[in-house]
């Protein structure tokens, strides 16, 4: 799914309106989509307190108020009465609302303490039109609303957030439990500093012009299920273990054998035909007993001191590797003698960061840093939006894929495209999750998935398996090994 800027969404609205539907009917459609969702998800609610701005986001709110009232809910509307300068469509909806006797129209300043547990606050103050910091009046209102302990729904965007950039520090932002957004994810929903205000996101289809959406150029995408269905290749009949590639997972050191073990198991569960673990001898017994399907290649006693080059294999290097001098030398010797794409993770990235010898990374390789590893490799940035911009530069310069791990992991391609993943949960923020991802990616690439597609599929699969593990064990209790055991269920649901 494409992600558009506020400016592009505005153009998309115009293209939709030019092609038949009037702007007031488009607003009605948007409001109806919200009300349909609210009716299903807030059946028990009695009273909706709807806060409306004067632009089209406010217009949506005014229409939602009318429609909810018609469905039998109690509705109170809050507006800025002292200075009413509605947009044309908001004005029409305001007039329609005034005709209804049963809806109280209050001033923002009339908001009282709401302690009715069946009340819901709806934020329709500003949407993608926000283009400067909020005035103090709005800031105070938002701070007051944020304190009220009832469920909160934002229409299109939580007020105070921009669609596509980060806020100034200390901005007031409405803290939603649910954001009902029209047609597209907005970039701000996907970054940690801003996304935490959105709660659960529901994308509501309002049939915006599909020709415009197909043709509009963007570097930013969300990885959704329909994209994955196009990427997934069911296994062919009449195949053998040689048909599904050879994965070699390199890592482990004394005390950190579990990391490479988890990568190995993940590669197997993702379908790798032949799977090897290249690790120090101290890991042999553990690996052979825990993962008998994998083959063991001993390189060193307590740490990796050599990397063997094998034909037609895909290498995933780094989990539990450590940074011993000999290990560093082994990695550099390997990178100097081997030019095929590989997956580099964890200590392999830390070793590269310390040497700053990043040109040794073979073209089309995949690196999987978390934000701190990214910083060690490429330097500090001010915030996560800047980090993505730097990643685009580096992916292009080095001609590699960067899988930037975060709450919403982003895949950045050498062509500077950015794909945000929306599967996964905070139960995956635990040591070992990254090792699992390395195994999954190595396995998919060894099965001849195109590298970009392997990255998109891999991060999505990882998150999806994590969601299944959280559903069974809770986010607190789920382990990376539970996630590995759910990979199969994700494949079952795909086929
Ligand atoms: N395709 C869709 O997504 C549809 C969206 N709809 C809704 O329309 C809003 C966008 O409406 P717009 O009138 O362009 O902007 P806002 O309501 O967000 O803002 C109004 C207006 O306010 C001014 N402004 C900007 N920043 C500030 C500020 N800090 N303080 C005061 N005033 C400010 C500026 O001039 C804005 O234009 C979208 O989010 C949807 O909710 C349609 O209803 C259906 C199709
Ligand atoms: K809003």
Short mmCIF file of C-alpha atoms in Angstrom, two decimals, residues 235-483:
data_model
loop_
_atom_site.label_atom_id
_atom_site.label_comp_id
_atom_site.label_asym_id
_atom_site.label_seq_id
_atom_site.Cartn_x
_atom_site.Cartn_y
_atom_site.Cartn_z
CA UNK A 235 6.44 -25.06 -2.93
CA UNK A 236 6.38 -26.98 -6.15
CA UNK A 237 5.68 -30.68 -6.38
CA UNK A 238 8.43 -32.86 -7.85
CA UNK A 239 11.08 -31.03 -5.87
CA UNK A 240 13.80 -32.27 -3.52
CA UNK A 241 15.88 -30.77 -0.73
CA UNK A 242 18.26 -29.35 -3.31
CA UNK A 243 15.44 -27.31 -4.80
CA UNK A 244 15.14 -25.17 -1.69
CA UNK A 245 18.62 -23.86 -1.30
CA UNK A 246 21.41 -24.11 1.19
CA UNK A 247 21.44 -21.80 4.19
CA UNK A 248 24.53 -21.36 6.33
CA UNK A 249 24.10 -19.58 9.64
CA UNK A 250 27.34 -18.34 11.12
CA UNK A 251 27.64 -17.18 14.69
CA UNK A 252 27.68 -18.28 18.27
CA UNK A 253 30.46 -18.00 20.80
CA UNK A 254 30.90 -19.41 24.30
CA UNK A 255 27.74 -18.42 26.21
CA UNK A 256 25.96 -17.21 23.07
CA UNK A 257 25.24 -20.42 21.21
CA UNK A 258 21.47 -19.92 21.62
CA UNK A 259 21.52 -17.02 19.16
CA UNK A 260 22.80 -19.01 16.19
CA UNK A 261 20.66 -21.94 17.26
CA UNK A 262 17.54 -19.79 16.96
CA UNK A 263 18.64 -18.50 13.54
CA UNK A 264 19.19 -22.06 12.39
CA UNK A 265 15.83 -23.28 13.62
CA UNK A 266 14.10 -20.29 11.98
CA UNK A 267 15.80 -20.99 8.64
CA UNK A 268 14.53 -24.57 8.83
CA UNK A 269 11.00 -23.55 9.80
CA UNK A 270 10.95 -21.10 6.89
CA UNK A 271 11.64 -23.89 4.43
CA UNK A 272 15.38 -24.00 3.77
CA UNK A 273 16.31 -27.23 1.92
CA UNK A 274 19.73 -27.75 3.48
CA UNK A 275 20.70 -25.91 6.63
CA UNK A 276 24.15 -25.63 8.18
CA UNK A 277 25.36 -24.01 11.36
CA UNK A 278 28.93 -22.76 11.27
CA UNK A 279 29.85 -22.18 14.90
CA UNK A 280 32.62 -22.91 17.43
CA UNK A 281 33.00 -26.48 18.67
CA UNK A 282 31.57 -25.60 22.09
CA UNK A 283 28.21 -25.36 20.33
CA UNK A 284 28.33 -28.70 18.55
CA UNK A 285 26.54 -30.86 21.10
CA UNK A 286 23.94 -28.20 21.88
CA UNK A 287 23.09 -27.67 18.22
CA UNK A 288 23.09 -31.30 17.22
CA UNK A 289 20.81 -32.24 20.10
CA UNK A 290 18.47 -29.24 19.81
CA UNK A 291 18.28 -29.02 16.02
CA UNK A 292 19.10 -32.45 14.56
CA UNK A 293 17.91 -31.36 11.11
CA UNK A 294 20.84 -28.97 10.76
CA UNK A 295 24.42 -29.90 9.93
CA UNK A 296 27.24 -28.58 12.05
CA UNK A 297 30.53 -27.13 10.78
CA UNK A 298 32.97 -26.45 13.63
CA UNK A 299 35.15 -23.37 13.18
CA UNK A 300 37.16 -22.58 16.34
CA UNK A 301 36.87 -23.72 19.95
CA UNK A 302 35.01 -21.01 21.83
CA UNK A 303 34.53 -18.51 19.05
CA UNK A 304 34.44 -18.46 15.27
CA UNK A 305 38.01 -18.20 14.00
CA UNK A 306 37.49 -19.09 10.37
CA UNK A 307 34.71 -18.97 7.79
CA UNK A 308 34.57 -21.68 5.18
CA UNK A 309 33.44 -20.71 1.71
CA UNK A 310 30.94 -23.15 0.25
CA UNK A 311 29.41 -23.26 -3.20
CA UNK A 312 25.83 -22.19 -3.85
CA UNK A 313 25.03 -21.26 -0.30
CA UNK A 314 23.44 -18.21 1.25
CA UNK A 315 25.13 -16.96 4.42
CA UNK A 316 23.52 -15.31 7.42
CA UNK A 317 26.26 -14.03 9.70
CA UNK A 318 26.30 -12.45 13.11
CA UNK A 319 23.98 -13.88 15.78
CA UNK A 320 26.00 -14.46 18.95
CA UNK A 321 29.22 -14.09 16.94
CA UNK A 322 31.14 -11.94 19.44
CA UNK A 323 33.97 -9.60 18.48
CA UNK A 324 37.14 -11.58 19.28
CA UNK A 325 40.17 -10.47 17.23
CA UNK A 326 40.27 -13.83 15.42
CA UNK A 327 36.55 -13.60 14.66
CA UNK A 328 37.06 -10.13 13.20
CA UNK A 329 39.88 -11.41 11.02
CA UNK A 330 37.78 -14.37 9.88
CA UNK A 331 34.93 -12.04 8.89
CA UNK A 332 37.20 -9.67 6.96
CA UNK A 333 38.99 -12.52 5.17
CA UNK A 334 35.61 -13.95 4.21
CA UNK A 335 34.26 -10.62 2.95
CA UNK A 336 37.40 -10.10 0.87
CA UNK A 337 37.08 -13.49 -0.79
CA UNK A 338 33.33 -13.77 -1.25
CA UNK A 339 31.20 -11.38 -3.25
CA UNK A 340 27.70 -12.86 -3.25
CA UNK A 341 24.84 -11.21 -1.37
CA UNK A 342 24.55 -12.27 2.27
CA UNK A 343 22.73 -11.29 5.46
CA UNK A 344 24.76 -9.43 8.07
CA UNK A 345 23.41 -8.98 11.57
CA UNK A 346 24.35 -8.24 15.17
CA UNK A 347 28.10 -8.58 15.92
CA UNK A 348 28.95 -8.86 12.21
CA UNK A 349 27.58 -5.30 11.95
CA UNK A 350 29.33 -4.17 15.12
CA UNK A 351 32.66 -5.46 13.76
CA UNK A 352 32.06 -3.63 10.49
CA UNK A 353 31.06 -0.46 12.35
CA UNK A 354 34.29 -0.45 14.35
CA UNK A 355 36.41 -0.85 11.22
CA UNK A 356 34.22 1.50 9.14
CA UNK A 357 35.09 -0.76 6.24
CA UNK A 358 31.56 -0.79 4.91
CA UNK A 359 32.58 -1.06 1.28
CA UNK A 360 33.44 -4.70 1.99
CA UNK A 361 29.75 -5.54 2.18
CA UNK A 362 28.89 -7.35 -1.07
CA UNK A 363 26.37 -5.53 -3.28
CA UNK A 364 22.74 -6.56 -2.77
CA UNK A 365 23.45 -7.86 0.72
CA UNK A 366 20.99 -7.32 3.53
CA UNK A 367 21.99 -5.72 6.81
CA UNK A 368 19.60 -5.89 9.76
CA UNK A 369 20.59 -3.23 12.33
CA UNK A 370 18.46 -2.05 15.25
CA UNK A 371 18.66 1.73 15.82
CA UNK A 372 21.79 1.54 17.98
CA UNK A 373 23.62 -0.70 15.51
CA UNK A 374 22.52 1.65 12.73
CA UNK A 375 24.00 4.57 14.65
CA UNK A 376 27.28 2.70 15.14
CA UNK A 377 27.44 2.02 11.40
CA UNK A 378 26.32 5.34 9.97
CA UNK A 379 26.31 7.92 12.77
CA UNK A 380 23.77 9.70 14.94
CA UNK A 381 20.57 11.27 13.65
CA UNK A 382 18.14 13.64 15.37
CA UNK A 383 15.10 11.39 15.15
CA UNK A 384 13.67 8.32 13.42
CA UNK A 385 12.53 10.31 10.34
CA UNK A 386 16.10 11.51 9.79
CA UNK A 387 17.33 7.97 10.39
CA UNK A 388 15.20 6.74 7.48
CA UNK A 389 16.57 9.50 5.23
CA UNK A 390 20.14 8.55 6.14
CA UNK A 391 19.30 4.88 5.53
CA UNK A 392 18.04 5.78 2.04
CA UNK A 393 21.33 7.52 1.28
CA UNK A 394 23.42 4.64 2.59
CA UNK A 395 21.37 1.91 0.90
CA UNK A 396 21.88 3.67 -2.41
CA UNK A 397 25.56 4.46 -1.84
CA UNK A 398 26.46 0.91 -0.77
CA UNK A 399 23.82 -0.76 -3.02
CA UNK A 400 22.49 -2.82 -0.14
CA UNK A 401 19.15 -3.49 1.55
CA UNK A 402 18.80 -2.09 5.04
CA UNK A 403 16.29 -3.78 7.31
CA UNK A 404 16.03 -1.18 10.04
CA UNK A 405 14.52 -2.95 13.04
CA UNK A 406 12.08 -1.02 15.18
CA UNK A 407 8.49 -1.27 16.37
CA UNK A 408 7.62 -0.87 12.70
CA UNK A 409 10.66 -2.34 10.95
CA UNK A 410 11.45 -0.60 7.66
CA UNK A 411 13.05 -2.19 4.60
CA UNK A 412 15.10 0.38 2.67
CA UNK A 413 16.17 -0.60 -0.85
CA UNK A 414 19.12 0.53 -2.99
CA UNK A 415 16.54 2.44 -5.09
CA UNK A 416 15.69 4.43 -1.92
CA UNK A 417 12.27 2.88 -1.49
CA UNK A 418 11.04 2.49 2.09
CA UNK A 419 8.63 -0.29 3.08
CA UNK A 420 7.21 -0.18 6.60
CA UNK A 421 6.13 -3.42 8.23
CA UNK A 422 2.90 -3.36 10.25
CA UNK A 423 2.86 -6.88 11.66
CA UNK A 424 4.46 -7.61 15.03
CA UNK A 425 4.10 -6.41 18.61
CA UNK A 426 6.09 -5.35 21.65
CA UNK A 427 6.34 -8.95 22.83
CA UNK A 428 9.05 -9.22 20.19
CA UNK A 429 11.20 -6.59 21.88
CA UNK A 430 13.31 -9.31 23.49
CA UNK A 431 16.82 -10.69 22.93
CA UNK A 432 16.64 -13.39 20.27
CA UNK A 433 13.96 -11.88 18.01
CA UNK A 434 16.59 -10.47 15.67
CA UNK A 435 18.34 -13.85 15.43
CA UNK A 436 15.05 -15.34 14.26
CA UNK A 437 14.72 -12.68 11.55
CA UNK A 438 18.25 -13.43 10.30
CA UNK A 439 17.33 -17.10 9.93
CA UNK A 440 14.11 -16.29 8.09
CA UNK A 441 15.83 -13.93 5.63
CA UNK A 442 18.69 -16.34 4.96
CA UNK A 443 16.21 -19.11 4.31
CA UNK A 444 14.05 -17.09 1.90
CA UNK A 445 17.03 -15.88 -0.11
CA UNK A 446 18.48 -19.39 -0.28
CA UNK A 447 15.07 -20.48 -1.69
CA UNK A 448 15.67 -18.00 -4.52
CA UNK A 449 13.26 -15.31 -3.49
CA UNK A 450 14.37 -12.08 -5.10
CA UNK A 451 16.27 -10.19 -2.36
CA UNK A 452 13.89 -7.25 -2.09
CA UNK A 453 10.91 -9.60 -1.94
CA UNK A 454 12.67 -11.79 0.63
CA UNK A 455 13.15 -8.74 2.86
CA UNK A 456 9.49 -7.71 2.60
CA UNK A 457 8.21 -11.25 3.08
CA UNK A 458 10.71 -11.94 5.86
CA UNK A 459 9.86 -8.98 8.08
CA UNK A 460 6.14 -9.51 7.52
CA UNK A 461 6.37 -13.25 8.32
CA UNK A 462 8.45 -12.54 11.42
CA UNK A 463 5.86 -10.07 12.71
CA UNK A 464 2.91 -12.24 11.82
CA UNK A 465 4.40 -15.24 13.66
CA UNK A 466 5.06 -12.87 16.57
CA UNK A 467 1.39 -11.85 16.59
CA UNK A 468 0.29 -15.48 16.72
CA UNK A 469 2.74 -16.16 19.56
CA UNK A 470 1.44 -13.11 21.48
CA UNK A 471 -2.16 -14.26 21.00
CA UNK A 472 -1.30 -17.59 22.60
CA UNK A 473 1.22 -16.63 25.29
CA UNK A 474 0.77 -12.83 25.81
CA UNK A 475 3.23 -10.14 24.77
CA UNK A 476 4.93 -10.38 28.15
CA UNK A 477 5.47 -14.10 28.16
CA UNK A 478 6.02 -15.05 24.51
CA UNK A 479 9.56 -16.06 23.61
CA UNK A 480 11.41 -15.88 20.31
CA UNK A 481 11.28 -19.69 20.25
CA UNK A 482 7.45 -19.52 20.49
CA UNK A 483 7.55 -17.22 17.48
#
